[in-house]
Tab-separated table of C-alpha atoms in Angstrom:
chain	number	residue	atom	x	y	z
A	27	UNK	CA	121.746	118.958	259.851
A	28	UNK	CA	119.196	121.540	259.076
A	29	UNK	CA	115.239	120.534	259.138
A	30	UNK	CA	115.438	121.022	255.299
A	31	UNK	CA	118.125	118.553	254.809
A	32	UNK	CA	116.853	116.088	257.212
A	33	UNK	CA	113.344	116.057	255.764
A	34	UNK	CA	115.134	115.542	252.517
A	35	UNK	CA	117.152	112.717	253.628
A	36	UNK	CA	113.879	111.132	255.397
A	37	UNK	CA	111.932	111.581	252.225
A	38	UNK	CA	114.616	109.904	250.130
A	39	UNK	CA	115.444	107.251	252.460
A	40	UNK	CA	111.772	106.269	252.856
A	41	UNK	CA	111.697	106.111	249.054
A	42	UNK	CA	114.660	103.727	248.841
A	43	UNK	CA	113.509	101.609	251.939
A	44	UNK	CA	110.319	100.978	249.823
A	45	UNK	CA	112.075	100.067	246.573
A	46	UNK	CA	114.414	97.842	248.688
A	47	UNK	CA	111.419	96.095	250.130
A	48	UNK	CA	109.492	95.664	246.720
A	49	UNK	CA	112.710	94.163	245.251
A	50	UNK	CA	113.194	91.880	248.102
A	51	UNK	CA	109.644	90.503	248.027
A	52	UNK	CA	109.953	90.211	243.909
A	53	UNK	CA	113.188	88.018	244.559
A	54	UNK	CA	111.236	85.903	246.956
A	55	UNK	CA	108.475	85.404	244.534
A	56	UNK	CA	110.830	84.290	242.040
A	57	UNK	CA	113.105	82.189	244.006
A	58	UNK	CA	111.862	79.009	243.017
A	59	UNK	CA	115.353	77.078	243.932
A	60	UNK	CA	115.663	78.299	247.120
A	61	UNK	CA	118.973	80.389	246.361
A	62	UNK	CA	120.245	82.611	249.225
A	63	UNK	CA	119.024	85.969	248.745
A	64	UNK	CA	120.338	89.543	249.720
A	65	UNK	CA	118.941	91.389	252.830
A	66	UNK	CA	116.584	94.296	252.375
A	67	UNK	CA	119.353	96.283	254.372
A	68	UNK	CA	122.043	94.971	251.480
A	69	UNK	CA	119.681	95.927	248.657
A	70	UNK	CA	119.367	99.383	250.390
A	71	UNK	CA	122.832	99.823	250.607
A	72	UNK	CA	123.152	99.236	247.135
A	73	UNK	CA	120.646	101.432	246.024
A	74	UNK	CA	122.315	104.428	247.887
A	75	UNK	CA	125.541	103.876	246.111
A	76	UNK	CA	123.878	103.902	242.859
A	77	UNK	CA	122.953	107.168	243.427
A	78	UNK	CA	124.970	109.762	241.384
A	79	UNK	CA	123.478	112.730	243.043
A	80	UNK	CA	122.383	113.707	246.514
A	81	UNK	CA	119.757	116.315	246.024
A	82	UNK	CA	117.177	117.797	243.376
A	83	UNK	CA	119.171	120.801	243.027
A	84	UNK	CA	122.390	118.902	241.885
A	85	UNK	CA	120.013	116.849	239.580
A	86	UNK	CA	118.482	119.944	238.169
A	87	UNK	CA	121.862	121.811	237.596
A	88	UNK	CA	122.935	118.484	235.805
A	89	UNK	CA	119.732	119.101	233.631
A	90	UNK	CA	121.064	122.284	232.337
A	91	UNK	CA	124.716	120.939	231.826
A	92	UNK	CA	123.491	118.019	229.739
A	93	UNK	CA	121.345	120.455	227.503
A	94	UNK	CA	124.639	122.276	227.198
A	95	UNK	CA	123.394	125.261	228.621
A	96	UNK	CA	124.602	125.518	232.217
A	97	UNK	CA	124.537	129.521	232.286
A	98	UNK	CA	120.637	129.348	231.862
A	99	UNK	CA	120.358	128.266	235.690
A	100	UNK	CA	121.464	131.284	237.690
A	101	UNK	CA	120.737	130.926	241.386
A	102	UNK	CA	119.283	134.496	242.809
A	103	UNK	CA	121.408	133.333	245.954
A	104	UNK	CA	123.013	130.146	247.667
A	105	UNK	CA	120.219	127.400	246.857
A	106	UNK	CA	117.615	130.030	245.832
A	107	UNK	CA	116.248	129.708	242.564
A	108	UNK	CA	114.641	132.241	240.205
A	109	UNK	CA	111.129	132.286	239.830
A	110	UNK	CA	111.206	130.922	236.174
A	111	UNK	CA	112.651	127.545	237.856
A	112	UNK	CA	110.927	127.186	240.702
A	113	UNK	CA	107.908	124.738	239.219
A	114	UNK	CA	110.580	122.871	236.711
A	115	UNK	CA	112.457	122.295	240.088
A	116	UNK	CA	109.399	121.185	241.643
A	117	UNK	CA	108.326	118.658	238.984
A	118	UNK	CA	111.753	117.019	239.087
A	119	UNK	CA	111.775	117.044	243.132
A	120	UNK	CA	108.311	115.256	242.871
A	121	UNK	CA	109.899	112.505	240.812
A	122	UNK	CA	113.303	112.307	242.950
A	123	UNK	CA	112.212	112.868	246.349
A	124	UNK	CA	108.411	113.177	246.304
A	125	UNK	CA	106.182	116.026	247.205
A	126	UNK	CA	104.183	116.709	250.402
A	127	UNK	CA	100.246	116.918	249.346
A	128	UNK	CA	98.092	119.274	250.762
A	129	UNK	CA	95.010	117.236	252.065
A	130	UNK	CA	93.427	120.266	253.929
A	131	UNK	CA	91.813	121.827	250.439
A	132	UNK	CA	88.759	120.302	249.229
A	133	UNK	CA	88.280	122.429	246.179
A	134	UNK	CA	90.715	124.497	244.189
A	135	UNK	CA	89.952	127.378	242.000
A	136	UNK	CA	92.524	128.379	239.678
A	137	UNK	CA	92.105	131.709	237.561
A	138	UNK	CA	93.449	132.934	234.494
A	139	UNK	CA	94.610	129.388	233.665
A	140	UNK	CA	96.164	130.503	230.180
A	141	UNK	CA	98.921	132.027	232.153
A	142	UNK	CA	99.961	128.978	234.014
A	143	UNK	CA	102.652	126.824	232.200
A	144	UNK	CA	101.673	123.216	232.115
A	145	UNK	CA	104.715	122.338	234.255
A	146	UNK	CA	103.124	124.538	237.086
A	147	UNK	CA	100.004	122.983	236.377
A	148	UNK	CA	101.371	119.605	236.571
A	149	UNK	CA	102.989	120.574	239.969
A	150	UNK	CA	99.943	121.997	241.434
A	151	UNK	CA	98.125	118.339	240.400
A	152	UNK	CA	100.864	116.633	242.555
A	153	UNK	CA	100.070	118.856	245.556
A	154	UNK	CA	96.544	119.304	245.484
A	155	UNK	CA	94.864	115.737	244.725
A	156	UNK	CA	91.248	117.453	245.389
A	157	UNK	CA	89.011	118.565	242.578
A	158	UNK	CA	89.472	121.624	240.800
A	159	UNK	CA	87.939	124.577	238.733
A	160	UNK	CA	89.976	126.142	235.978
A	161	UNK	CA	88.812	129.389	234.460
A	162	UNK	CA	90.591	131.539	231.752
A	163	UNK	CA	90.609	132.769	228.190
A	164	UNK	CA	93.282	131.545	225.933
A	165	UNK	CA	92.661	134.491	223.868
A	166	UNK	CA	93.984	136.854	226.580
A	167	UNK	CA	97.396	135.025	227.174
A	168	UNK	CA	100.124	137.929	227.554
A	169	UNK	CA	103.095	135.610	227.607
A	170	UNK	CA	104.556	134.883	224.103
A	171	UNK	CA	106.711	132.006	226.010
A	172	UNK	CA	103.293	130.274	227.082
A	173	UNK	CA	101.335	129.239	223.949
A	174	UNK	CA	99.876	126.111	225.073
A	175	UNK	CA	96.017	125.608	224.289
A	176	UNK	CA	92.874	123.898	225.711
A	177	UNK	CA	93.794	120.616	224.222
A	178	UNK	CA	97.285	120.657	226.085
A	179	UNK	CA	95.468	121.124	229.448
A	180	UNK	CA	93.093	118.303	228.762
A	181	UNK	CA	95.867	116.018	228.590
A	182	UNK	CA	96.827	117.047	232.175
A	183	UNK	CA	93.212	116.686	233.336
A	184	UNK	CA	91.780	113.309	231.229
A	185	UNK	CA	88.121	113.219	231.600
A	186	UNK	CA	87.711	116.870	232.937
A	187	UNK	CA	84.270	118.538	231.962
A	188	UNK	CA	84.513	121.593	229.804
A	189	UNK	CA	82.311	124.365	229.519
A	190	UNK	CA	83.031	127.195	226.888
A	191	UNK	CA	81.503	130.433	227.551
A	192	UNK	CA	81.333	132.779	224.454
A	193	UNK	CA	79.213	135.963	225.767
A	194	UNK	CA	81.005	138.907	226.505
A	195	UNK	CA	79.188	141.698	228.850
A	196	UNK	CA	82.002	144.190	228.980
A	197	UNK	CA	82.284	145.966	225.473
A	198	UNK	CA	79.647	147.261	222.765
A	199	UNK	CA	79.287	145.534	219.866
A	200	UNK	CA	81.262	147.995	217.753
A	201	UNK	CA	84.482	147.346	220.128
A	202	UNK	CA	83.876	143.547	220.102
A	203	UNK	CA	83.573	143.383	216.249
A	204	UNK	CA	86.786	145.510	215.745
A	205	UNK	CA	88.752	143.474	218.508
A	206	UNK	CA	87.918	140.301	216.514
A	207	UNK	CA	89.879	141.359	213.663
A	208	UNK	CA	93.073	140.643	215.625
A	209	UNK	CA	91.420	137.241	217.141
A	210	UNK	CA	88.715	135.925	214.981
A	211	UNK	CA	89.139	132.351	216.634
A	212	UNK	CA	87.965	133.866	219.816
A	213	UNK	CA	84.665	133.787	219.139
A	214	UNK	CA	83.187	136.028	221.531
A	215	UNK	CA	79.686	137.324	220.887
A	216	UNK	CA	78.827	140.733	222.835
A	217	UNK	CA	75.680	141.337	224.305
A	218	UNK	CA	72.864	143.693	222.153
A	219	UNK	CA	74.599	147.159	223.183
A	220	UNK	CA	75.489	149.516	220.742
A	221	UNK	CA	77.886	152.562	221.032
A	222	UNK	CA	80.314	154.783	219.005
A	223	UNK	CA	82.566	152.663	216.247
A	224	UNK	CA	86.084	152.677	217.562
A	225	UNK	CA	88.432	155.550	215.924
A	226	UNK	CA	91.955	154.960	214.596
A	227	UNK	CA	93.810	158.067	214.166
A	228	UNK	CA	97.033	157.992	211.974
A	229	UNK	CA	99.235	160.923	212.654
A	230	UNK	CA	101.713	162.388	210.463
A	231	UNK	CA	104.494	162.165	213.433
A	232	UNK	CA	105.102	162.062	216.961
A	233	UNK	CA	104.258	165.698	217.849
A	234	UNK	CA	100.768	165.036	215.842
A	235	UNK	CA	100.030	161.898	217.684
A	236	UNK	CA	100.753	163.791	221.044
A	237	UNK	CA	98.013	166.448	220.201
A	238	UNK	CA	95.619	163.493	219.321
A	239	UNK	CA	96.295	161.922	222.434
A	240	UNK	CA	95.916	164.968	224.458
A	241	UNK	CA	92.497	165.761	222.669
A	242	UNK	CA	90.889	162.258	223.619
A	243	UNK	CA	91.774	162.928	227.178
A	244	UNK	CA	90.334	166.246	227.291
A	245	UNK	CA	87.095	164.874	225.857
A	246	UNK	CA	87.084	162.430	228.777
A	247	UNK	CA	87.766	164.714	231.436
A	248	UNK	CA	84.706	166.967	230.023
A	249	UNK	CA	82.357	164.145	229.703
A	250	UNK	CA	80.554	161.690	232.194
A	251	UNK	CA	82.668	158.692	232.068
A	252	UNK	CA	84.613	157.665	235.269
A	253	UNK	CA	87.719	155.883	234.141
A	254	UNK	CA	89.973	155.991	231.386
A	255	UNK	CA	92.836	153.731	230.352
A	256	UNK	CA	95.898	154.974	228.201
A	257	UNK	CA	97.350	151.862	227.249
A	258	UNK	CA	100.873	151.134	226.037
A	259	UNK	CA	102.726	147.933	224.772
A	260	UNK	CA	105.273	147.762	227.475
A	261	UNK	CA	105.883	148.826	231.044
A	262	UNK	CA	108.742	151.074	230.104
A	263	UNK	CA	106.589	152.687	227.547
A	264	UNK	CA	103.673	153.182	230.164
A	265	UNK	CA	106.147	154.924	232.380
A	266	UNK	CA	107.657	157.325	229.865
A	267	UNK	CA	104.056	158.209	228.941
A	268	UNK	CA	102.940	159.084	232.496
A	269	UNK	CA	106.136	161.001	233.130
A	270	UNK	CA	105.327	163.072	229.886
A	271	UNK	CA	101.685	163.950	230.745
A	272	UNK	CA	101.188	167.487	232.100
A	273	UNK	CA	100.342	167.388	235.859
A	274	UNK	CA	96.701	168.873	234.803
A	275	UNK	CA	95.473	165.706	233.915
A	276	UNK	CA	96.367	164.013	237.288
A	277	UNK	CA	97.216	160.706	235.516
A	278	UNK	CA	97.972	157.610	237.568
A	279	UNK	CA	100.696	155.256	236.592
A	280	UNK	CA	100.062	151.766	237.142
A	281	UNK	CA	103.285	149.943	237.855
A	282	UNK	CA	104.060	146.274	238.404
A	283	UNK	CA	103.068	145.928	242.151
A	284	UNK	CA	100.044	148.521	242.300
A	285	UNK	CA	97.572	147.730	244.556
A	286	UNK	CA	95.086	150.857	243.932
A	287	UNK	CA	93.343	151.483	240.812
A	288	UNK	CA	91.786	154.891	241.160
A	289	UNK	CA	89.256	156.630	238.800
A	290	UNK	CA	90.366	158.943	236.158
A	291	UNK	CA	93.290	158.410	233.692
A	292	UNK	CA	95.379	155.701	234.322
A	293	UNK	CA	98.535	154.866	232.125
A	294	UNK	CA	99.450	151.297	231.855
A	295	UNK	CA	100.907	148.306	229.667
A	296	UNK	CA	98.843	145.773	228.036
A	297	UNK	CA	100.163	143.123	230.474
A	298	UNK	CA	98.888	144.952	233.569
A	299	UNK	CA	95.588	145.750	231.926
A	300	UNK	CA	94.638	142.401	231.239
A	301	UNK	CA	91.759	141.590	233.757
A	302	UNK	CA	90.577	145.362	234.184
A	303	UNK	CA	88.210	147.414	232.275
A	304	UNK	CA	87.601	151.239	231.556
A	305	UNK	CA	84.810	153.240	230.238
A	306	UNK	CA	87.124	154.703	227.573
A	307	UNK	CA	90.589	153.118	226.502
A	308	UNK	CA	93.299	154.759	224.206
A	309	UNK	CA	95.924	152.547	222.859
A	310	UNK	CA	98.845	154.718	221.807
A	311	UNK	CA	101.673	153.956	219.241
A	312	UNK	CA	99.984	151.304	217.508
A	313	UNK	CA	102.343	151.746	214.637
A	314	UNK	CA	103.952	148.975	211.909
A	315	UNK	CA	107.188	149.067	214.110
A	316	UNK	CA	105.381	148.248	217.603
A	317	UNK	CA	102.875	145.715	216.463
A	318	UNK	CA	103.725	143.522	213.479
A	319	UNK	CA	104.357	139.922	214.698
A	320	UNK	CA	101.677	137.383	215.130
A	321	UNK	CA	101.481	137.575	218.867
A	322	UNK	CA	100.850	141.165	218.481
A	323	UNK	CA	97.772	140.358	217.343
A	324	UNK	CA	96.794	138.963	220.828
A	325	UNK	CA	98.209	141.886	222.649
A	326	UNK	CA	95.908	144.285	220.525
A	327	UNK	CA	93.070	141.978	221.178
A	328	UNK	CA	93.740	142.147	225.057
A	329	UNK	CA	94.081	145.778	224.921
A	330	UNK	CA	91.062	146.679	222.961
A	331	UNK	CA	88.803	144.494	225.046
A	332	UNK	CA	89.557	146.351	228.200
A	333	UNK	CA	87.004	148.929	226.672
A	334	UNK	CA	83.561	149.405	227.862
A	335	UNK	CA	82.035	152.183	225.845
A	336	UNK	CA	84.703	154.042	223.759
A	337	UNK	CA	88.071	153.026	222.037
A	338	UNK	CA	90.706	155.101	220.378
A	339	UNK	CA	93.946	153.911	218.739
A	340	UNK	CA	96.540	156.268	217.570
A	341	UNK	CA	100.098	155.901	215.728
A	342	UNK	CA	102.546	157.964	214.011
A	343	UNK	CA	103.288	157.129	210.618
A	344	UNK	CA	102.094	153.760	209.106
A	345	UNK	CA	100.081	151.784	211.407
A	346	UNK	CA	100.090	148.079	212.298
A	347	UNK	CA	99.418	145.798	209.279
A	348	UNK	CA	96.385	144.760	211.371
A	349	UNK	CA	94.856	147.821	211.044
A	350	UNK	CA	95.216	148.356	207.393
A	351	UNK	CA	91.821	148.298	205.305
A	352	UNK	CA	89.684	148.786	208.440
A	353	UNK	CA	86.547	151.083	208.085
A	354	UNK	CA	84.232	152.093	210.789
A	355	UNK	CA	80.751	150.246	210.494
A	356	UNK	CA	77.755	152.221	210.298
A	357	UNK	CA	76.091	153.174	213.830
A	358	UNK	CA	73.235	151.178	214.880
A	359	UNK	CA	71.301	152.864	217.691
């Protein structure tokens, strides 16, 4: 028997022994007439025979079968789950077999809490019983499948102290004012620091948009700013843009898994831009075709708030409906 299987059977047997012991004690307490009672060993044996599944993986597979969608569970290899199944599986394992708690960690800090699905936080609570500090911004969520709220998390942490921060120190007043058109409920208040109003360039066609993008980057290269983020909607879009740029711009493609973020021009997706900041940001292809659903508002908010000093948006043809009617405010020095 492998160490993993041995650990499983030890845990399961411990739980069965505990249940059998409790049942035997309850029978003793209720046996007013002195009837003969089953032994704890016979109760354990009966409980084992009642188990229809022998391990958590079989139980988890049965969950998909009962839902009528067994094809959704795909094992990356034998007994190896895809990442999306890891925490639901552990949640089930905690109920069926138990999870070994970590008692060495005295305080746990979880950053970007809006990106953790509730089931993942529930499992973390089982493993780490210590006090916790959770940090995050629900307006910065970039996963459309994880739309939980602060109220959802408060159900996982009843009685937790909540502190809301509304002051932004990154972007100018003009950039924050522009970004809030996408997420007005974010309630962010910028520090008093003014700059250029964001620029929205709606070109007639793709060729004209390309010229506009190059013109903005040329201005950056001759200016005093150090970092420039050319942001697109997806990783695939960012890679195509990076491959199309002339070598003279010395642009760096930030791909999934990148560990360095140099100065100069970086090309990346909104998902990878979250948490980063740039002196200047250009969001390309903000068209009605690319940004039209409700979740796209959130993506645009994330992309715009990456800019510290200057923000430009470009599109070919009709702009996103979320940009229509916008007029730059007057500059206040």
